[in-house]
Short mmCIF file of C-alpha atoms in Angstrom, two decimals:
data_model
loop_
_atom_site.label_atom_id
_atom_site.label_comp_id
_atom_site.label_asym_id
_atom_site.label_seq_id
_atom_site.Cartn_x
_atom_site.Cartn_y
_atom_site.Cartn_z
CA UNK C 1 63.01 -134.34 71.22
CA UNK C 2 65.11 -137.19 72.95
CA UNK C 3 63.87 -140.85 72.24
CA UNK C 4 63.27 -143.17 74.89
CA UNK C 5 66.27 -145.17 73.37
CA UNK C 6 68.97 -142.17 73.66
CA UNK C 7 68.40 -141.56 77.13
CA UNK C 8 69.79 -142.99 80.47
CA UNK C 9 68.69 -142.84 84.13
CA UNK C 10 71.49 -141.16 85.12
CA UNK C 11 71.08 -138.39 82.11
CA UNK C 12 67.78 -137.41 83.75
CA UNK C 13 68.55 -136.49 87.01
CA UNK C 14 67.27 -133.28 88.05
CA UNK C 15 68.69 -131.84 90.73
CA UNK C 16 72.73 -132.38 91.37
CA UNK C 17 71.55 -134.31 95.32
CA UNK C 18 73.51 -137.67 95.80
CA UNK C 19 70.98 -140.56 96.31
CA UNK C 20 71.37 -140.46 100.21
CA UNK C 21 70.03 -137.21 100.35
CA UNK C 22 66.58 -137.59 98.08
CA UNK C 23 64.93 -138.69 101.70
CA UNK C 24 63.94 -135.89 102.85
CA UNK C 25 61.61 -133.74 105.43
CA UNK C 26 59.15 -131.40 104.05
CA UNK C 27 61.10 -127.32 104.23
CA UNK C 28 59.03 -124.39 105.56
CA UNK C 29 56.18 -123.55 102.83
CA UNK C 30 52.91 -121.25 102.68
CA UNK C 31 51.65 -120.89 105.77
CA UNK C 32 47.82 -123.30 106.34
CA UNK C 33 45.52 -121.51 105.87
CA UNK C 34 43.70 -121.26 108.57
CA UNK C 35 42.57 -117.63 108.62
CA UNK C 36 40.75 -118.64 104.68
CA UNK C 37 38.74 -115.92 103.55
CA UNK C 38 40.78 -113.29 104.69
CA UNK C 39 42.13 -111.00 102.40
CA UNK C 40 45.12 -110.12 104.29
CA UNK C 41 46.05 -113.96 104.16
CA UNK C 42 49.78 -114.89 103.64
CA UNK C 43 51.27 -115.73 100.25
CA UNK C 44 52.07 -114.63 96.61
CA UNK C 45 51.76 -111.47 95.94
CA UNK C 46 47.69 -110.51 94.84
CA UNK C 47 48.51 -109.01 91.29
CA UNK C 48 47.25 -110.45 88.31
CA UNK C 49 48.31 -113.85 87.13
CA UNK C 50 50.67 -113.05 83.72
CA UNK C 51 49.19 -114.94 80.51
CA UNK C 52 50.33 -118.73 80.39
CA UNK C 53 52.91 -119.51 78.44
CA UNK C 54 54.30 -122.70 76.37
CA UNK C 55 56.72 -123.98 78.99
CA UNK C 56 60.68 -124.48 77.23
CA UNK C 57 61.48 -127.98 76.46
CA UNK C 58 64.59 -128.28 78.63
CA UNK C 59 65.06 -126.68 81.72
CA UNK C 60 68.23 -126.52 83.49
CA UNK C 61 68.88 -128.07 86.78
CA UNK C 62 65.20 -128.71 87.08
CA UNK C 63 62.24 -131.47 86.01
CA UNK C 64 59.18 -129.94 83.99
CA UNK C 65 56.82 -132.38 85.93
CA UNK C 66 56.65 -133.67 89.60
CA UNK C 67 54.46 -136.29 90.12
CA UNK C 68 54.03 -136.93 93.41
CA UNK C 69 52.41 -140.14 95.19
CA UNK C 70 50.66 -139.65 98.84
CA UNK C 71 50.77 -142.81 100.52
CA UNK C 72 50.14 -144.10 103.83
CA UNK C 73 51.03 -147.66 105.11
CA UNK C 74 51.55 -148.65 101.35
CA UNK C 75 54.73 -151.31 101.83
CA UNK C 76 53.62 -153.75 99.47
CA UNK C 77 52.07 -151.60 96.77
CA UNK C 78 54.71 -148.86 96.48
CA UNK C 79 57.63 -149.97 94.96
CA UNK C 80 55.91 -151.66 92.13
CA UNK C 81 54.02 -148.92 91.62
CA UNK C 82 56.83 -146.41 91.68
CA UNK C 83 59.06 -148.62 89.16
CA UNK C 84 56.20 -148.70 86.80
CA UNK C 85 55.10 -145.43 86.65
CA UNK C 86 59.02 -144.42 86.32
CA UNK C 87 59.44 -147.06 83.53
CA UNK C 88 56.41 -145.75 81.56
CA UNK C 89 57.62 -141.85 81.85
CA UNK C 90 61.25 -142.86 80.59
CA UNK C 91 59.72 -144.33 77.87
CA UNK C 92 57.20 -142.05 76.99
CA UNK C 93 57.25 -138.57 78.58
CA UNK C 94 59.91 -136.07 76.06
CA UNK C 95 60.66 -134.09 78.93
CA UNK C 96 62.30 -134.20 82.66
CA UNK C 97 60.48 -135.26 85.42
CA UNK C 98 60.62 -136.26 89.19
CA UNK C 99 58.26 -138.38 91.07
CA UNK C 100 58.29 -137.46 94.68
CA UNK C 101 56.86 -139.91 97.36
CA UNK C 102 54.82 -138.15 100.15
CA UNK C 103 54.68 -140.36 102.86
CA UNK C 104 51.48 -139.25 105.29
CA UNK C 105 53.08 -140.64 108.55
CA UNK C 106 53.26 -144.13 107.83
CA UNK C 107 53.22 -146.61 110.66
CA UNK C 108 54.53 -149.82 108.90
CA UNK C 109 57.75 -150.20 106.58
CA UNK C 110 56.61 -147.57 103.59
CA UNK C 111 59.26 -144.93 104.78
CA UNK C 112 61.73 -147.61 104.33
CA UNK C 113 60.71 -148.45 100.73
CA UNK C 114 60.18 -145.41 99.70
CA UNK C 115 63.82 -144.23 100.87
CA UNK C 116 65.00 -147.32 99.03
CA UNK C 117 63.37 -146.13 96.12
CA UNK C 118 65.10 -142.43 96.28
CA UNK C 119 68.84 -144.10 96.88
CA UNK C 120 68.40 -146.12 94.04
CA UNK C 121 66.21 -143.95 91.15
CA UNK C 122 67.91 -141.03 90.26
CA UNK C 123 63.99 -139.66 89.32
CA UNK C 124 62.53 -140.45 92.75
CA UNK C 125 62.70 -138.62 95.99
CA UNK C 126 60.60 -139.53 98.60
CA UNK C 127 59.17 -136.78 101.43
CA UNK C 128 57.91 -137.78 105.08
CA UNK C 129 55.11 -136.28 107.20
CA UNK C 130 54.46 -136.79 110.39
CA UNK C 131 50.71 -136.01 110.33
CA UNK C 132 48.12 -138.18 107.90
CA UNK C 133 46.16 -136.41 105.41
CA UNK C 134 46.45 -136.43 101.34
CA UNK C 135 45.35 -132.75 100.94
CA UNK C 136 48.41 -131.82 103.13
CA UNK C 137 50.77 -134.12 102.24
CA UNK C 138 50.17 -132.49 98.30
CA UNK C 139 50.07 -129.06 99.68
CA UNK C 140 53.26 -129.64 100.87
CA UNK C 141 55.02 -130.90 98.25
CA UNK C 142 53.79 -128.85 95.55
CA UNK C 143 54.62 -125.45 97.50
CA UNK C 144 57.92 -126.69 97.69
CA UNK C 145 58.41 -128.39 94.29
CA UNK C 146 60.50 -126.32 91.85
CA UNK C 147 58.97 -128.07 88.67
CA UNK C 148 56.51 -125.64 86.30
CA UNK C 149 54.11 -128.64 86.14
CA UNK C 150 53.09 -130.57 89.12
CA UNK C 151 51.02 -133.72 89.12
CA UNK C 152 49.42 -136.43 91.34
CA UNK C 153 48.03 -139.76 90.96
CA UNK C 154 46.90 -142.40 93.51
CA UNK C 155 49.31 -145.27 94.67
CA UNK C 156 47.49 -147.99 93.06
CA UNK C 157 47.78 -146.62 89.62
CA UNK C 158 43.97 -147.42 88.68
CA UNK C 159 43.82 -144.90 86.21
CA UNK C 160 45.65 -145.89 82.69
CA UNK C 161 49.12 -144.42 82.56
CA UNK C 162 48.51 -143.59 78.71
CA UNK C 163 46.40 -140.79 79.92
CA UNK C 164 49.22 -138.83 81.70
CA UNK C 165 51.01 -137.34 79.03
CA UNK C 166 48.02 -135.73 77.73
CA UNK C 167 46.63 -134.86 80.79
CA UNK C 168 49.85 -132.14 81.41
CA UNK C 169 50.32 -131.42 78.03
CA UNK C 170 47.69 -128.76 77.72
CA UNK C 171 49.64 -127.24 80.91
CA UNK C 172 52.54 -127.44 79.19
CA UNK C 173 51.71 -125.92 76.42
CA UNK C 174 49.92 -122.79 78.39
CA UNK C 175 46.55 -123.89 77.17
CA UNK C 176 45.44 -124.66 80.37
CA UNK C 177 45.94 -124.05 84.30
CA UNK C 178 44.64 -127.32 86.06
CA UNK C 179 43.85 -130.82 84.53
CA UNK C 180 41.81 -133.72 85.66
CA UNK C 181 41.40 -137.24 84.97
CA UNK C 182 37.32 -137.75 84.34
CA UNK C 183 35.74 -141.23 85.24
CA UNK C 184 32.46 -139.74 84.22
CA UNK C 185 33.38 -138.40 80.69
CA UNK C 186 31.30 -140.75 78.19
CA UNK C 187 34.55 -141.68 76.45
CA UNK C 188 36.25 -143.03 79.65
CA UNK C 189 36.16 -146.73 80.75
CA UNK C 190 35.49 -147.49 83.93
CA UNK C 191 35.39 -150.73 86.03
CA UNK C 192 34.13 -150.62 89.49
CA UNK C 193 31.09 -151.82 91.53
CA UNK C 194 27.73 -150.46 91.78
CA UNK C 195 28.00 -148.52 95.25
CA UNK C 196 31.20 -146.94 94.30
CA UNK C 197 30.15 -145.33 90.87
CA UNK C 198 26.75 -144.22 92.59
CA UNK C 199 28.57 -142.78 95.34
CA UNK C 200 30.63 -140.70 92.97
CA UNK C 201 27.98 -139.55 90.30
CA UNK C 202 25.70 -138.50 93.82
CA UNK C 203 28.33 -136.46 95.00
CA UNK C 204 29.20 -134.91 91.66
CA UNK C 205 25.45 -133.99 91.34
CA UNK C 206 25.58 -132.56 94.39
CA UNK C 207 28.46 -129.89 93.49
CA UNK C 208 26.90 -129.18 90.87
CA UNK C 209 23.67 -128.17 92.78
CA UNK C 210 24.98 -126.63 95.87
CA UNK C 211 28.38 -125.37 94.63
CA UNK C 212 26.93 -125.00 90.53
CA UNK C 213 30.35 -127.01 89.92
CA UNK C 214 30.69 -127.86 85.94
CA UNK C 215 33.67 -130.32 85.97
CA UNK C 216 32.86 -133.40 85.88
CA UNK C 217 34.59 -135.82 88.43
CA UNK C 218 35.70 -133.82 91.69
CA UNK C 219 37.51 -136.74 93.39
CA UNK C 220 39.46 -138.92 90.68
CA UNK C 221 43.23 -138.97 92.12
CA UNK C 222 44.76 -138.03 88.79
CA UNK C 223 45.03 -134.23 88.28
CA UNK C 224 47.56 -131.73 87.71
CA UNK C 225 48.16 -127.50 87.85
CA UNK C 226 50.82 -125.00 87.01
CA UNK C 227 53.17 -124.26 89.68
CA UNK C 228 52.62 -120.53 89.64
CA UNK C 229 48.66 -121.30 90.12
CA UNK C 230 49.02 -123.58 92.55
CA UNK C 231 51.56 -121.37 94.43
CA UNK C 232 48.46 -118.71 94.70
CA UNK C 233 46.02 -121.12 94.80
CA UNK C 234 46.99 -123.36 97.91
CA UNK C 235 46.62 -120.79 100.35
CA UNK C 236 43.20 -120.36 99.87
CA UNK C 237 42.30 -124.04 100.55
CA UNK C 238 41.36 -124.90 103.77
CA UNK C 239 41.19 -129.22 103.83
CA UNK C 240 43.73 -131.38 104.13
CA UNK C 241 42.31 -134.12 103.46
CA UNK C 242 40.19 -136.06 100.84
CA UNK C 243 38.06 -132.93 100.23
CA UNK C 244 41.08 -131.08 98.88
CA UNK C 245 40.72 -132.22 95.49
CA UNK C 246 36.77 -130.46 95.44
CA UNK C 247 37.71 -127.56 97.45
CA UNK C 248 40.80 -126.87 94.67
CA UNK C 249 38.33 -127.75 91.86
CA UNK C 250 35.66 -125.37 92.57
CA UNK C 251 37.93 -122.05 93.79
CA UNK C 252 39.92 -122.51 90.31
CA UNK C 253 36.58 -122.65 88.73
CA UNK C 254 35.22 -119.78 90.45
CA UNK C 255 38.26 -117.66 89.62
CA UNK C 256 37.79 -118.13 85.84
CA UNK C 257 40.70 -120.74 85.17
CA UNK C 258 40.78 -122.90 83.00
CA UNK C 259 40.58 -126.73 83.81
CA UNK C 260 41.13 -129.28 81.21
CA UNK C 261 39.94 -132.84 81.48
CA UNK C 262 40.96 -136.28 80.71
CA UNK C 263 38.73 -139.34 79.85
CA UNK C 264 40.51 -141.91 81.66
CA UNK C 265 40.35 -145.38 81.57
CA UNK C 266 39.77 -146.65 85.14
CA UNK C 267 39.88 -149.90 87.19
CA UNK C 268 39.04 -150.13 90.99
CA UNK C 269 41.01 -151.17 93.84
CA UNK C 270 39.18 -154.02 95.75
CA UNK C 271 41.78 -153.38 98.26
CA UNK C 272 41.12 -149.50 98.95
CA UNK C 273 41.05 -148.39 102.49
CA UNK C 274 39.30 -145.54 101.95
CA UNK C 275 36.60 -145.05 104.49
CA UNK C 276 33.41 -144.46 102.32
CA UNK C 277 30.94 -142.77 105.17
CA UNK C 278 33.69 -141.10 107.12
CA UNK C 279 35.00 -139.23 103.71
CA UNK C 280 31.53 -138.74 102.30
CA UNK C 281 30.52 -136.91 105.45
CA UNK C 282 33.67 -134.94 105.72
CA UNK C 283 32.87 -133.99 101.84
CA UNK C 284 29.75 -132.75 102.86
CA UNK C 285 30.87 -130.25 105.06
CA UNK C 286 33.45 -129.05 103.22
CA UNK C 287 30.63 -127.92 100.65
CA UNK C 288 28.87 -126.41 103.15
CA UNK C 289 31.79 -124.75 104.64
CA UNK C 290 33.13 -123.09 100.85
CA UNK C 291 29.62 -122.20 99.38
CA UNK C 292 29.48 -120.35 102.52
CA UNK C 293 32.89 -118.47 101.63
CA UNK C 294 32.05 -118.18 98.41
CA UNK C 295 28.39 -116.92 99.20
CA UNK C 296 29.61 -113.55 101.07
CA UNK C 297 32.70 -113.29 98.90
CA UNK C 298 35.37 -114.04 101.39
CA UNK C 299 37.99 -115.70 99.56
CA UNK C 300 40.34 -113.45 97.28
CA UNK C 301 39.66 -114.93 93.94
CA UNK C 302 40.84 -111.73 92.30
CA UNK C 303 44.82 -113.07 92.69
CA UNK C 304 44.11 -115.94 90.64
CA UNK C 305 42.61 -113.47 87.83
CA UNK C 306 44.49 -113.95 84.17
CA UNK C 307 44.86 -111.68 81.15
CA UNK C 308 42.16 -111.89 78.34
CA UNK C 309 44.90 -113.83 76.05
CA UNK C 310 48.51 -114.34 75.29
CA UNK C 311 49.07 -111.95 72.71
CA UNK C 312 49.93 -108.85 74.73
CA UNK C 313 47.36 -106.61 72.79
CA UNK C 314 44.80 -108.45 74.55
CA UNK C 315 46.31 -106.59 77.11
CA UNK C 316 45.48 -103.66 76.20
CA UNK C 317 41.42 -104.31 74.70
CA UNK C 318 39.14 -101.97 76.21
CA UNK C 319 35.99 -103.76 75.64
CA UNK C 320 35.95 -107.05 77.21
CA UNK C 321 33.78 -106.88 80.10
CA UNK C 322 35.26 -108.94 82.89
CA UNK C 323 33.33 -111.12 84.90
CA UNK C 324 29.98 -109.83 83.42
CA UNK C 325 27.72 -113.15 83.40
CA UNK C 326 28.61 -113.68 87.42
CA UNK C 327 28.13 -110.33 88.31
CA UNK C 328 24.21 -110.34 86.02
CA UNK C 329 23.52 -113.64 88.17
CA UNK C 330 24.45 -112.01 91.00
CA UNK C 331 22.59 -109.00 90.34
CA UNK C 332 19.49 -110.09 89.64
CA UNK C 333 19.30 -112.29 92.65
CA UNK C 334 19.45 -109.18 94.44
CA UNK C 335 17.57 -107.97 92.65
CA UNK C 336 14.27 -110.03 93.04
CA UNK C 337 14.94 -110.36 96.49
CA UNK C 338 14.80 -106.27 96.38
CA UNK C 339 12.20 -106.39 94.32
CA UNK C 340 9.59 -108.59 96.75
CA UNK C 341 11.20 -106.41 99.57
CA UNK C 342 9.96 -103.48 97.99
CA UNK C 343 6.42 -105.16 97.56
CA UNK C 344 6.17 -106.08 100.96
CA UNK C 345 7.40 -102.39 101.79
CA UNK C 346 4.91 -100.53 99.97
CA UNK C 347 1.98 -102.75 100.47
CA UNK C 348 2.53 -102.19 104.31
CA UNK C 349 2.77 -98.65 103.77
CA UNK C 350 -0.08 -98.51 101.56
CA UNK C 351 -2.06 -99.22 104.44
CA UNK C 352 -1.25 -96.27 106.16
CA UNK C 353 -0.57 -93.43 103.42
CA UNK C 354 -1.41 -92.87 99.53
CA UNK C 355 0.19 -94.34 96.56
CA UNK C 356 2.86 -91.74 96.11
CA UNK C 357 3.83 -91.66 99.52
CA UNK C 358 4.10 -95.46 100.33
CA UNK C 359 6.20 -95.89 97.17
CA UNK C 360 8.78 -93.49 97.64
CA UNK C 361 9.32 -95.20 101.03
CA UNK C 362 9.57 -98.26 100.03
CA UNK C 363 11.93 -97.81 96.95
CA UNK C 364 14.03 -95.33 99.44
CA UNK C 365 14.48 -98.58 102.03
CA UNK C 366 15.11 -100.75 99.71
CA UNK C 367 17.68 -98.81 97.51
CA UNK C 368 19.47 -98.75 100.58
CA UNK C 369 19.66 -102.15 100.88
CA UNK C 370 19.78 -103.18 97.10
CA UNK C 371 23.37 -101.04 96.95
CA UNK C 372 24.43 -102.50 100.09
CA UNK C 373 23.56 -106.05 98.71
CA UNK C 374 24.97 -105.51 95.33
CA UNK C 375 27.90 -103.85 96.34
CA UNK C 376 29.61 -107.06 98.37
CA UNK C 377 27.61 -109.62 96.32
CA UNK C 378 27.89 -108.58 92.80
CA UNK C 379 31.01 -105.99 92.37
CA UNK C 380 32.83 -107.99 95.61
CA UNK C 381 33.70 -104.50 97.15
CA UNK C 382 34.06 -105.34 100.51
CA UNK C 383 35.19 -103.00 103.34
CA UNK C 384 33.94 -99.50 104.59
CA UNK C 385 36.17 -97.58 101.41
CA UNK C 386 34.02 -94.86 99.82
CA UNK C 387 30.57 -96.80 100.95
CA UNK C 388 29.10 -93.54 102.34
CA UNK C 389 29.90 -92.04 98.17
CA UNK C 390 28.15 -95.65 96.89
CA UNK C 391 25.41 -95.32 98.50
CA UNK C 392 25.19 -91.85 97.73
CA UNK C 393 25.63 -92.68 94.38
CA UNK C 394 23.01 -95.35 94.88
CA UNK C 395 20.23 -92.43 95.76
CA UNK C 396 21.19 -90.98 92.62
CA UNK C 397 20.21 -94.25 90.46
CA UNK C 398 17.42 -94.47 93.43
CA UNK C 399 16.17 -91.30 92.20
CA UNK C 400 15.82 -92.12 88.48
CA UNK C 401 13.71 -95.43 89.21
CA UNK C 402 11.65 -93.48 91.92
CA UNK C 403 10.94 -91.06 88.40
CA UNK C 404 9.92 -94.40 86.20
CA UNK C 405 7.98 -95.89 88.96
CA UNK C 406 6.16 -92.40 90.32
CA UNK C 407 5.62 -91.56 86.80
CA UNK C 408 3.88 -94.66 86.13
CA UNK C 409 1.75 -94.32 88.70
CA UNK C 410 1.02 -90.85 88.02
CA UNK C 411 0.34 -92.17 84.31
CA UNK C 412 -2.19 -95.01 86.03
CA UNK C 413 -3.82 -92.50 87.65
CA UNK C 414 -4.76 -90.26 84.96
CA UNK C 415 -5.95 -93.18 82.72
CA UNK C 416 -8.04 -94.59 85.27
CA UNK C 417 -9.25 -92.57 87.99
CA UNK C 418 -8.84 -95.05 91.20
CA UNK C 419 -7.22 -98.30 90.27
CA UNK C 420 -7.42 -101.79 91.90
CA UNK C 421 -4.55 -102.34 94.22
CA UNK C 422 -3.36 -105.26 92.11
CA UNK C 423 -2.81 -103.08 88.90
CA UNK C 424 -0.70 -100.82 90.91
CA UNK C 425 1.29 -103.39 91.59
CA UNK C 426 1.58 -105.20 88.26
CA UNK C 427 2.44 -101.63 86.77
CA UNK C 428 5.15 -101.34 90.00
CA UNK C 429 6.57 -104.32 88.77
CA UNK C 430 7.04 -103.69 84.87
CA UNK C 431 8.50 -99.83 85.83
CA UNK C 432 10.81 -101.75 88.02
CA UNK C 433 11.78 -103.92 85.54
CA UNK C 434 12.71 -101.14 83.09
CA UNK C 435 14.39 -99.44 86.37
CA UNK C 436 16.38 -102.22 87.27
CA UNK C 437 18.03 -102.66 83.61
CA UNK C 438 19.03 -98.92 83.97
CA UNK C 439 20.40 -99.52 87.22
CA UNK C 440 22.43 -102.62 86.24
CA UNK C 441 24.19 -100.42 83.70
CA UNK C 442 24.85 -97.40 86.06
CA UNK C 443 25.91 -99.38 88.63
CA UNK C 444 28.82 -101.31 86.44
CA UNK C 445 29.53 -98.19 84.74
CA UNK C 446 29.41 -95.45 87.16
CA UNK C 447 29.32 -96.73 91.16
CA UNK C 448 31.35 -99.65 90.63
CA UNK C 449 33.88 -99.53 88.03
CA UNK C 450 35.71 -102.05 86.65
CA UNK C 451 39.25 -101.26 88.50
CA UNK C 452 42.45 -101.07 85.30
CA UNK C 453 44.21 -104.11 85.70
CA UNK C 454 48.01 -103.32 85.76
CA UNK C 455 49.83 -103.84 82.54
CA UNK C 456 52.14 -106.71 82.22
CA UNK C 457 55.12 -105.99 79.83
CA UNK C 458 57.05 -109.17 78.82
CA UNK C 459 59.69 -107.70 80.04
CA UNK C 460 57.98 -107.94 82.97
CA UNK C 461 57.31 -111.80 82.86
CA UNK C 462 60.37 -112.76 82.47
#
């Protein structure tokens, strides 16, 4: 591991680009994604992500971590801020990085600056866009970044530098696909005023009850992800502004990476020109807008999938149920909305016919719909592929629960004569209950199989 006292600027240069040419316009990426939520949506290939890996020390002709800085109309703060960051990593970080300038169509002399910058720090580069927005300007950058690890952190540097080395180190090591810096962790320190940390604790509560989000701080600018994530996980995010940070946060979540996070120590700008009420109400409907996508199980979460371990005979386990506690939630959503369909079904038949009768209407209607349901909701099979053989495989399971249920009524019958309307039903309901367990397990096992995931040799990694 190189000390901070063998190395020079110049020895940490990585790319071979004279200084003139480090200012630079952003080359063709991913396509925006403006058709999110379609399957057939541009990009990396929808395979399986291979198991993470420890990244090599040293890496030819390339940095392991690319910080990048958005900035717009930043002339005064940037090149302090860019000199001090790049001091602290030379003395500090054991491995090669970059830290790229993304200027978000600046109107005053930051272009200038940050070009400055690039011509005279071998480590900098800086990268002009010509329309605002953070969420783009990172998008861009990072799809066309060549470093494993790629980073951002807000111009003003208000979270503690000490925290950046361990906030990519658990990417670097494979441990881990995205990192965060947490102002909310009860470890961190935080300085701000009263408006701004209610503000963020209100809008973390609210992910966490609309979009049932479990990291901690959404919005603190001071994260990082893998390259080969983010290279399938850009795509699939829609803002390109201050809601990109969320809208990353929660589809990595959802997709069952793994994000590590960071206590940070944290001081506010007084100067920030964020506007509070225009970004909170942008935030806002960008929650709305993705727990819609994620609600009918638009987005294609399944390319951001990753092997049980990184031993390859975790490969190869046959007994590790994948996504099993979503698709249980999921199922028995559907299936208490089913269940009070059903209700309402037979106690409208009721009216009209016998016991017998009305229930193997009602349970016939809303079979129908329970496979429907659970088939796009629960298994995310989507499309008109084999749904006539579901749902007749549906009727099957239909079938046994019409037996459980008919023969508890038949069983009621015989014990009693001519029961009350409200023991049929509380007798409906526990036969259902039994029903729906067996239909859980035929419906994972036998109508909608777990799919083999394709083996990954290392060979094939490589």
């Amino acid at each position: 591991m190189r000390t901070p006292t063998s190395r020079t600027p110049t020895s940490r240069t990585p790319t071979s680009r004279t200084p003139t040419s480090r200012t630079e316009t952003p080359r063709a990426s991913t396509p925006h994604p403006s058709t999110v939520g379609n399957p057939a949506i541009e990009g990396p290939p929808s395979d399986a992500l291979p198991a993470r890996e420890h990244l090599p020390v040293n890496i030819a002709g390339r940095p392991v971590l690319d910080v990048v800085i958005p900035v717009y109309n930043e002339e005064k703060d940037l090149e302090p801020c860019v000199r001090r960051l790049h001091e602290h990593l030379l003395r500090t970080f054991p491995y090669g990085f970059r830290i790229t300038v993304a200027d978000n169509a600046s109107t005053d002399s930051t272009p200038a600056v940050a070009a400055g910058l690039a011509a005279e720090v071998p480590e900098v580069r800086s990268v002009r866009l010509e329309q605002k927005g953070r969420g783009r300007a990172l998008r861009t950058v990072w799809s066309g970044s060549d470093a494993p690890v790629l980073a951002y952190m807000d111009v003003d540097l208000s979270t503690d530098l000490n925290a950046l080395l361990p906030l990519v180190a658990p990417l670097i090591s494979g441990h881990s696909d995205l990192a965060i810096g947490s102002r909310l962790a009860r470890s961190s320190r935080v300085v701000r005023g009263p408006k701004r940390e209610f503000i963020s604790r209100a809008y973390n509560l609210i992910l966490r009850g609309s979009l049932a989000a479990r990291f901690s701080d959404a919005q603190c600018g001071f994260k990082a992800i893998r390259r080969e994530v983010a290279e399938r996980l850009l795509p699939m995010v829609e803002d390109t502004g201050w809601f990109f940070d969320t809208e990353l946060l929660v589809l990595a979540e959802r997709a069952g990476l793994r994000i590590h996070e960071v206590p940070v120590d944290w001081v506010d700008d007084p100067d920030s020109t964020v506007h509070i009420v225009r970004t909170a109400t942008d935030d806002l409907k960008g929650v709305w807008r993705v727990g819609r996508a994620l609600a009918t199980g638009s987005l294609p979460l399944d390319r951001l999938a990753r092997p049980f371990g990184d031993d390859p005979r975790d490969r190869e386990l046959s007994g590790v149920p994948g996504g099993l506690a979503r698709q249980l939630v999921g199922f028995c959503v559907v299936g208490v909305l089913s269940t009070l369909f059903y209700l309402a079904l037979y106690s409208a038949f009721r009216l009209g016919v016998g016991a017998q009768p009305a229930n193997a209407a009602a349970l016939l209607v809303s079979a129908v719909a329970n496979t429907a349901a659970n088939r796009r909701l629960t298994f995310g099979v989507r499309g008109r592929d084999r749904a006539v053989r579901h749902q007749a495989q549906g009727l099957v399971v239909f079938a046994i629960g019409l037996a459980l249920t008919s023969g508890s009524l038949a069983a009621l019958g015989a014990a009693t004569g001519d029961p009350a309307h409200s023991t049929e039903l509380a007798v409906l309901v526990v036969a259902n209950l039994a029903a729906t367990v067996l239909r859980f397990l035929l419906f994972r096992l036998w109508v909608f199989p777990e799919r083999p995931t394709p083996q990954i040799s290392p060979r094939d990694e490589r």
